PDB file of C-alpha atoms in Angstrom:
ATOM      1  CA  MET D  58     194.347-127.436 -26.520  1.00  0.00           C
ATOM      2  CA  ARG D  59     191.393-125.609 -27.964  1.00  0.00           C
ATOM      3  CA  ARG D  60     187.909-126.465 -26.768  1.00  0.00           C
ATOM      4  CA  ARG D  61     185.087-126.561 -29.246  1.00  0.00           C
ATOM      5  CA  VAL D  62     182.301-124.295 -28.285  1.00  0.00           C
ATOM      6  CA  LYS D  63     178.865-125.642 -29.045  1.00  0.00           C
ATOM      7  CA  GLY D  64     176.326-123.038 -29.916  1.00  0.00           C
ATOM      8  CA  LEU D  65     173.560-122.091 -32.206  1.00  0.00           C
ATOM      9  CA  ASN D  66     174.319-122.355 -35.864  1.00  0.00           C
ATOM     10  CA  PHE D  67     171.968-120.203 -37.875  1.00  0.00           C
ATOM     11  CA  GLY D  68     173.787-120.858 -41.111  1.00  0.00           C
ATOM     12  CA  LYS D  69     172.692-124.490 -41.418  1.00  0.00           C
ATOM     13  CA  LYS D  70     169.103-125.315 -42.314  1.00  0.00           C
ATOM     14  CA  ARG D  71     167.648-128.491 -41.002  1.00  0.00           C
ATOM     15  CA  GLU D  72     166.852-130.860 -43.857  1.00  0.00           C
ATOM     16  CA  ARG D  73     163.288-132.199 -44.005  1.00  0.00           C
ATOM     17  CA  LYS D  74     163.072-135.752 -45.126  1.00  0.00           C
ATOM     18  CA  VAL D  75     159.946-136.714 -47.096  1.00  0.00           C
ATOM     19  CA  ASN D  76     158.814-140.285 -46.647  1.00  0.00           C
ATOM     20  CA  LEU D  77     158.342-140.947 -50.356  1.00  0.00           C
ATOM     21  CA  PRO D  78     156.975-144.516 -50.079  1.00  0.00           C
ATOM     22  CA  LEU D  79     154.307-143.415 -47.564  1.00  0.00           C
ATOM     23  CA  PHE D  80     153.331-140.455 -49.772  1.00  0.00           C
ATOM     24  CA  GLN D  81     152.990-142.735 -52.809  1.00  0.00           C
ATOM     25  CA  GLU D  82     150.871-145.205 -50.827  1.00  0.00           C
ATOM     26  CA  ILE D  83     148.500-142.423 -49.728  1.00  0.00           C
ATOM     27  CA  LEU D  84     148.154-141.262 -53.340  1.00  0.00           C
ATOM     28  CA  VAL D  85     147.355-144.804 -54.513  1.00  0.00           C
ATOM     29  CA  TRP D  86     144.730-145.241 -51.761  1.00  0.00           C
ATOM     30  CA  THR D  87     143.117-141.918 -52.630  1.00  0.00           C
ATOM     31  CA  ALA D  88     142.988-142.788 -56.346  1.00  0.00           C
ATOM     32  CA  GLU D  89     141.491-146.232 -55.593  1.00  0.00           C
ATOM     33  CA  ILE D  90     138.778-144.704 -53.399  1.00  0.00           C
ATOM     34  CA  ILE D  91     137.868-142.118 -56.064  1.00  0.00           C
ATOM     35  CA  ILE D  92     137.749-144.767 -58.814  1.00  0.00           C
ATOM     36  CA  THR D  93     135.610-147.098 -56.649  1.00  0.00           C
ATOM     37  CA  ILE D  94     133.121-144.315 -55.875  1.00  0.00           C
ATOM     38  CA  ALA D  95     132.953-143.349 -59.567  1.00  0.00           C
ATOM     39  CA  ILE D  96     132.338-146.954 -60.700  1.00  0.00           C
ATOM     40  CA  ALA D  97     129.702-147.493 -57.995  1.00  0.00           C
ATOM     41  CA  SER D  98     127.946-144.264 -58.987  1.00  0.00           C
ATOM     42  CA  VAL D  99     127.900-145.185 -62.685  1.00  0.00           C
ATOM     43  CA  PHE D 100     126.704-148.719 -61.916  1.00  0.00           C
ATOM     44  CA  THR D 101     123.935-147.441 -59.644  1.00  0.00           C
ATOM     45  CA  PHE D 102     122.838-144.769 -62.121  1.00  0.00           C
ATOM     46  CA  PHE D 103     122.659-147.052 -65.149  1.00  0.00           C
ATOM     47  CA  PHE D 104     121.954-150.523 -63.757  1.00  0.00           C
ATOM     48  CA  GLY D 105     120.739-150.161 -60.235  1.00  0.00           C
ATOM     49  CA  VAL D 106     117.952-147.634 -59.925  1.00  0.00           C
ATOM     50  CA  ARG D 107     115.961-149.149 -57.088  1.00  0.00           C
ATOM     51  CA  SER D 108     112.207-148.980 -57.009  1.00  0.00           C
ATOM     52  CA  ASN D 109     109.275-150.645 -55.292  1.00  0.00           C
ATOM     53  CA  VAL D 110     106.443-152.387 -57.083  1.00  0.00           C
ATOM     54  CA  VAL D 111     103.104-150.714 -56.402  1.00  0.00           C
ATOM     55  CA  GLY D 112      99.962-152.806 -56.741  1.00  0.00           C
ATOM     56  CA  PRO D 113      99.187-156.355 -57.920  1.00  0.00           C
ATOM     57  CA  SER D 114      99.226-155.783 -61.702  1.00  0.00           C
ATOM     58  CA  MET D 115     102.388-157.868 -62.319  1.00  0.00           C
ATOM     59  CA  SER D 116     101.487-160.739 -59.996  1.00  0.00           C
ATOM     60  CA  PRO D 117     102.729-163.454 -59.661  1.00  0.00           C
ATOM     61  CA  GLN D 118     106.094-162.319 -61.144  1.00  0.00           C
ATOM     62  CA  LEU D 119     106.140-159.138 -59.075  1.00  0.00           C
ATOM     63  CA  GLU D 120     104.028-158.508 -56.013  1.00  0.00           C
ATOM     64  CA  ASP D 121     103.096-155.250 -54.297  1.00  0.00           C
ATOM     65  CA  GLY D 122     106.093-154.079 -52.240  1.00  0.00           C
ATOM     66  CA  ASP D 123     108.760-156.124 -54.058  1.00  0.00           C
ATOM     67  CA  GLU D 124     112.015-154.223 -54.609  1.00  0.00           C
ATOM     68  CA  VAL D 125     113.546-154.227 -58.090  1.00  0.00           C
ATOM     69  CA  LEU D 126     116.475-152.764 -60.023  1.00  0.00           C
ATOM     70  CA  ILE D 127     115.855-150.827 -63.228  1.00  0.00           C
ATOM     71  CA  ASP D 128     118.437-150.805 -66.035  1.00  0.00           C
ATOM     72  CA  ARG D 129     118.415-147.304 -67.554  1.00  0.00           C
ATOM     73  CA  PHE D 130     121.459-147.959 -69.759  1.00  0.00           C
ATOM     74  CA  SER D 131     120.714-150.666 -72.333  1.00  0.00           C
ATOM     75  CA  TYR D 132     117.783-148.852 -73.991  1.00  0.00           C
ATOM     76  CA  LYS D 133     120.214-146.128 -75.042  1.00  0.00           C
ATOM     77  CA  PHE D 134     121.665-148.680 -77.494  1.00  0.00           C
ATOM     78  CA  ILE D 135     118.867-151.179 -78.150  1.00  0.00           C
ATOM     79  CA  SER D 136     115.118-150.795 -78.452  1.00  0.00           C
ATOM     80  CA  PRO D 137     112.676-152.282 -75.955  1.00  0.00           C
ATOM     81  CA  LYS D 138     111.345-155.608 -77.201  1.00  0.00           C
ATOM     82  CA  PRO D 139     108.230-157.728 -76.654  1.00  0.00           C
ATOM     83  CA  GLY D 140     108.350-159.570 -73.341  1.00  0.00           C
ATOM     84  CA  ASP D 141     110.499-156.937 -71.580  1.00  0.00           C
ATOM     85  CA  VAL D 142     109.152-155.657 -68.268  1.00  0.00           C
ATOM     86  CA  ILE D 143     109.589-151.904 -68.257  1.00  0.00           C
ATOM     87  CA  ALA D 144     109.255-149.104 -65.729  1.00  0.00           C
ATOM     88  CA  PHE D 145     107.615-145.971 -67.117  1.00  0.00           C
ATOM     89  CA  LEU D 146     105.833-142.791 -66.130  1.00  0.00           C
ATOM     90  CA  PRO D 147     102.210-142.865 -67.346  1.00  0.00           C
ATOM     91  CA  ASN D 148     101.751-139.997 -69.813  1.00  0.00           C
ATOM     92  CA  GLY D 149     105.124-138.683 -68.650  1.00  0.00           C
ATOM     93  CA  ASN D 150     103.691-137.715 -65.245  1.00  0.00           C
ATOM     94  CA  THR D 151     106.696-137.190 -62.956  1.00  0.00           C
ATOM     95  CA  ASN D 152     104.470-136.817 -59.873  1.00  0.00           C
ATOM     96  CA  THR D 153     103.569-140.490 -59.704  1.00  0.00           C
ATOM     97  CA  HIS D 154     105.329-143.767 -58.947  1.00  0.00           C
ATOM     98  CA  TYR D 155     106.888-145.883 -61.689  1.00  0.00           C
ATOM     99  CA  TYR D 156     104.443-148.201 -63.430  1.00  0.00           C
ATOM    100  CA  MET D 157     105.818-151.643 -64.329  1.00  0.00           C
ATOM    101  CA  LYS D 158     104.288-153.637 -67.180  1.00  0.00           C
ATOM    102  CA  ARG D 159     105.256-156.113 -69.889  1.00  0.00           C
ATOM    103  CA  ILE D 160     105.692-154.971 -73.500  1.00  0.00           C
ATOM    104  CA  VAL D 161     103.353-156.715 -75.921  1.00  0.00           C
ATOM    105  CA  GLY D 162     103.488-154.453 -78.972  1.00  0.00           C
ATOM    106  CA  VAL D 163     106.343-152.348 -80.368  1.00  0.00           C
ATOM    107  CA  PRO D 164     106.326-149.430 -82.864  1.00  0.00           C
ATOM    108  CA  GLY D 165     104.467-150.277 -86.069  1.00  0.00           C
ATOM    109  CA  ASP D 166     102.610-153.279 -84.566  1.00  0.00           C
ATOM    110  CA  THR D 167      98.858-153.696 -84.417  1.00  0.00           C
ATOM    111  CA  VAL D 168      97.364-155.064 -81.190  1.00  0.00           C
ATOM    112  CA  GLN D 169      93.874-156.413 -80.611  1.00  0.00           C
ATOM    113  CA  ILE D 170      92.265-158.499 -77.888  1.00  0.00           C
ATOM    114  CA  ILE D 171      89.554-160.895 -79.036  1.00  0.00           C
ATOM    115  CA  ASP D 172      87.814-163.281 -76.613  1.00  0.00           C
ATOM    116  CA  GLY D 173      90.596-162.784 -74.056  1.00  0.00           C
ATOM    117  CA  GLU D 174      93.394-163.542 -76.534  1.00  0.00           C
ATOM    118  CA  VAL D 175      96.089-160.975 -77.364  1.00  0.00           C
ATOM    119  CA  LEU D 176      96.775-160.726 -81.094  1.00  0.00           C
ATOM    120  CA  VAL D 177      99.823-158.848 -82.362  1.00  0.00           C
ATOM    121  CA  ASN D 178      99.820-158.252 -86.103  1.00  0.00           C
ATOM    122  CA  GLY D 179      96.967-160.756 -86.318  1.00  0.00           C
ATOM    123  CA  GLU D 180      98.928-163.560 -84.579  1.00  0.00           C
ATOM    124  CA  PRO D 181      98.566-164.786 -80.971  1.00  0.00           C
ATOM    125  CA  PHE D 182     101.165-163.123 -78.743  1.00  0.00           C
ATOM    126  CA  GLU D 183     103.736-165.647 -77.511  1.00  0.00           C
ATOM    127  CA  GLU D 184     104.394-165.328 -73.807  1.00  0.00           C
ATOM    128  CA  GLY D 185     107.833-166.196 -72.473  1.00  0.00           C
ATOM    129  CA  PRO D 186     108.293-169.741 -71.096  1.00  0.00           C
ATOM    130  CA  ASP D 187     108.467-168.466 -67.492  1.00  0.00           C
ATOM    131  CA  THR D 188     105.690-165.896 -67.828  1.00  0.00           C
ATOM    132  CA  VAL D 189     102.426-166.620 -66.032  1.00  0.00           C
ATOM    133  CA  VAL D 190      99.515-164.397 -67.052  1.00  0.00           C
ATOM    134  CA  ALA D 191      95.906-164.159 -65.940  1.00  0.00           C
ATOM    135  CA  SER D 192      93.051-164.330 -68.438  1.00  0.00           C
ATOM    136  CA  ILE D 193      91.745-161.072 -69.871  1.00  0.00           C
ATOM    137  CA  GLU D 194      88.213-160.169 -68.911  1.00  0.00           C
ATOM    138  CA  ASP D 195      88.196-156.592 -70.217  1.00  0.00           C
ATOM    139  CA  ALA D 196      89.772-155.829 -73.606  1.00  0.00           C
ATOM    140  CA  GLY D 197      89.285-152.091 -73.092  1.00  0.00           C
ATOM    141  CA  THR D 198      90.353-149.966 -76.069  1.00  0.00           C
ATOM    142  CA  ALA D 199      92.002-153.041 -77.629  1.00  0.00           C
ATOM    143  CA  GLN D 200      88.577-154.465 -78.540  1.00  0.00           C
ATOM    144  CA  LYS D 201      89.282-152.605 -81.759  1.00  0.00           C
ATOM    145  CA  GLN D 202      92.654-152.892 -83.450  1.00  0.00           C
ATOM    146  CA  VAL D 203      95.248-150.493 -82.011  1.00  0.00           C
ATOM    147  CA  THR D 204      98.040-149.364 -84.356  1.00  0.00           C
ATOM    148  CA  LEU D 205     101.219-148.222 -82.616  1.00  0.00           C
ATOM    149  CA  GLY D 206     103.082-145.104 -83.744  1.00  0.00           C
ATOM    150  CA  GLU D 207     106.829-144.976 -84.396  1.00  0.00           C
ATOM    151  CA  ASP D 208     107.651-144.267 -80.743  1.00  0.00           C
ATOM    152  CA  GLU D 209     104.795-146.141 -79.007  1.00  0.00           C
ATOM    153  CA  TYR D 210     104.594-149.390 -77.035  1.00  0.00           C
ATOM    154  CA  PHE D 211     101.571-151.404 -75.940  1.00  0.00           C
ATOM    155  CA  VAL D 212     101.981-152.789 -72.405  1.00  0.00           C
ATOM    156  CA  LEU D 213      99.985-155.189 -70.256  1.00  0.00           C
ATOM    157  CA  GLY D 214     100.296-156.312 -66.662  1.00  0.00           C
ATOM    158  CA  ASP D 215     100.763-160.054 -66.136  1.00  0.00           C
ATOM    159  CA  ASN D 216      97.746-160.010 -63.814  1.00  0.00           C
ATOM    160  CA  ARG D 217      95.529-158.988 -66.697  1.00  0.00           C
ATOM    161  CA  SER D 218      92.277-159.177 -64.789  1.00  0.00           C
ATOM    162  CA  ASN D 219      93.616-156.541 -62.357  1.00  0.00           C
ATOM    163  CA  SER D 220      95.959-154.244 -64.269  1.00  0.00           C
ATOM    164  CA  GLU D 221      95.799-150.616 -65.345  1.00  0.00           C
ATOM    165  CA  ASP D 222      97.657-150.690 -68.648  1.00  0.00           C
ATOM    166  CA  SER D 223      97.518-149.757 -72.349  1.00  0.00           C
ATOM    167  CA  ARG D 224      93.963-151.099 -72.641  1.00  0.00           C
ATOM    168  CA  PHE D 225      92.728-148.072 -70.750  1.00  0.00           C
ATOM    169  CA  ALA D 226      92.667-144.454 -71.924  1.00  0.00           C
ATOM    170  CA  ASN D 227      94.349-143.050 -68.791  1.00  0.00           C
ATOM    171  CA  ILE D 228      97.506-145.073 -69.652  1.00  0.00           C
ATOM    172  CA  GLY D 229      97.192-145.754 -73.375  1.00  0.00           C
ATOM    173  CA  ASN D 230     100.168-146.426 -75.593  1.00  0.00           C
ATOM    174  CA  VAL D 231     103.464-145.717 -73.818  1.00  0.00           C
ATOM    175  CA  LYS D 232     105.761-143.301 -75.623  1.00  0.00           C
ATOM    176  CA  GLU D 233     109.455-144.194 -75.684  1.00  0.00           C
ATOM    177  CA  SER D 234     110.325-140.955 -73.891  1.00  0.00           C
ATOM    178  CA  TYR D 235     108.182-142.059 -70.905  1.00  0.00           C
ATOM    179  CA  ILE D 236     110.165-145.277 -70.410  1.00  0.00           C
ATOM    180  CA  ILE D 237     112.612-145.173 -67.489  1.00  0.00           C
ATOM    181  CA  GLY D 238     114.241-148.515 -68.236  1.00  0.00           C
ATOM    182  CA  ARG D 239     114.006-152.294 -68.110  1.00  0.00           C
ATOM    183  CA  VAL D 240     113.134-154.013 -64.846  1.00  0.00           C
ATOM    184  CA  TRP D 241     115.754-156.756 -64.672  1.00  0.00           C
ATOM    185  CA  PHE D 242     116.473-157.862 -61.095  1.00  0.00           C
ATOM    186  CA  VAL D 243     114.448-158.493 -57.937  1.00  0.00           C
ATOM    187  CA  THR D 244     116.311-157.512 -54.739  1.00  0.00           C
ATOM    188  CA  ALA D 245     113.583-158.224 -52.165  1.00  0.00           C
ATOM    189  CA  PRO D 246     111.974-160.223 -50.657  1.00  0.00           C
ATOM    190  CA  ARG D 247     114.794-162.698 -50.076  1.00  0.00           C
ATOM    191  CA  ASP D 248     113.021-165.717 -51.503  1.00  0.00           C
ATOM    192  CA  LYS D 249     112.580-163.927 -54.877  1.00  0.00           C
ATOM    193  CA  ILE D 250     116.065-162.455 -55.310  1.00  0.00           C
ATOM    194  CA  GLY D 251     117.286-162.982 -58.864  1.00  0.00           C
ATOM    195  CA  LEU D 252     116.858-162.092 -62.515  1.00  0.00           C
ATOM    196  CA  LEU D 253     113.376-161.218 -63.708  1.00  0.00           C
ATOM    197  CA  HIS D 254     111.954-163.290 -66.568  1.00  0.00           C
TER     198      HIS D 254
END
């Protein structure tokens, strides 16, 4: 009877088994994470630029310190319209905070303030149903009729007795290229969270 001798066998290579289902699951997880990060980044860039309100010029809608989201996306396809609250850089100055005001006049309009009343193209400006504005004590440059150029907007703060806006030479008409986007959502304080009117 012959005995089998066990020894090293260099001729046979050990087969490595790949756990294919586990590998596929890891790939799916990785792809989902990358897609989620990409979507979140796009959403934040276009719809969720966060900023703080500085000053009382938009009171009572927006108070000093309120946190808001700015939509930088929609104005790439549609033009700003009267009643929109926009964030902009005054005179394009990138070394200052965003100013937030309400659009009253759009390109081609004429704006004038007579006895505290805002006239756009000779007609009283219609405020939105949820917009509360203070009376105007100082018409500034809008005492005389202001004609807006093809890329200019006339903006006012809702708190018109305490607002630095298009009535004053240091702000003036806001060029379209200075507009960051539309202020559309209040994120803080808690009791004000929601869409901006």
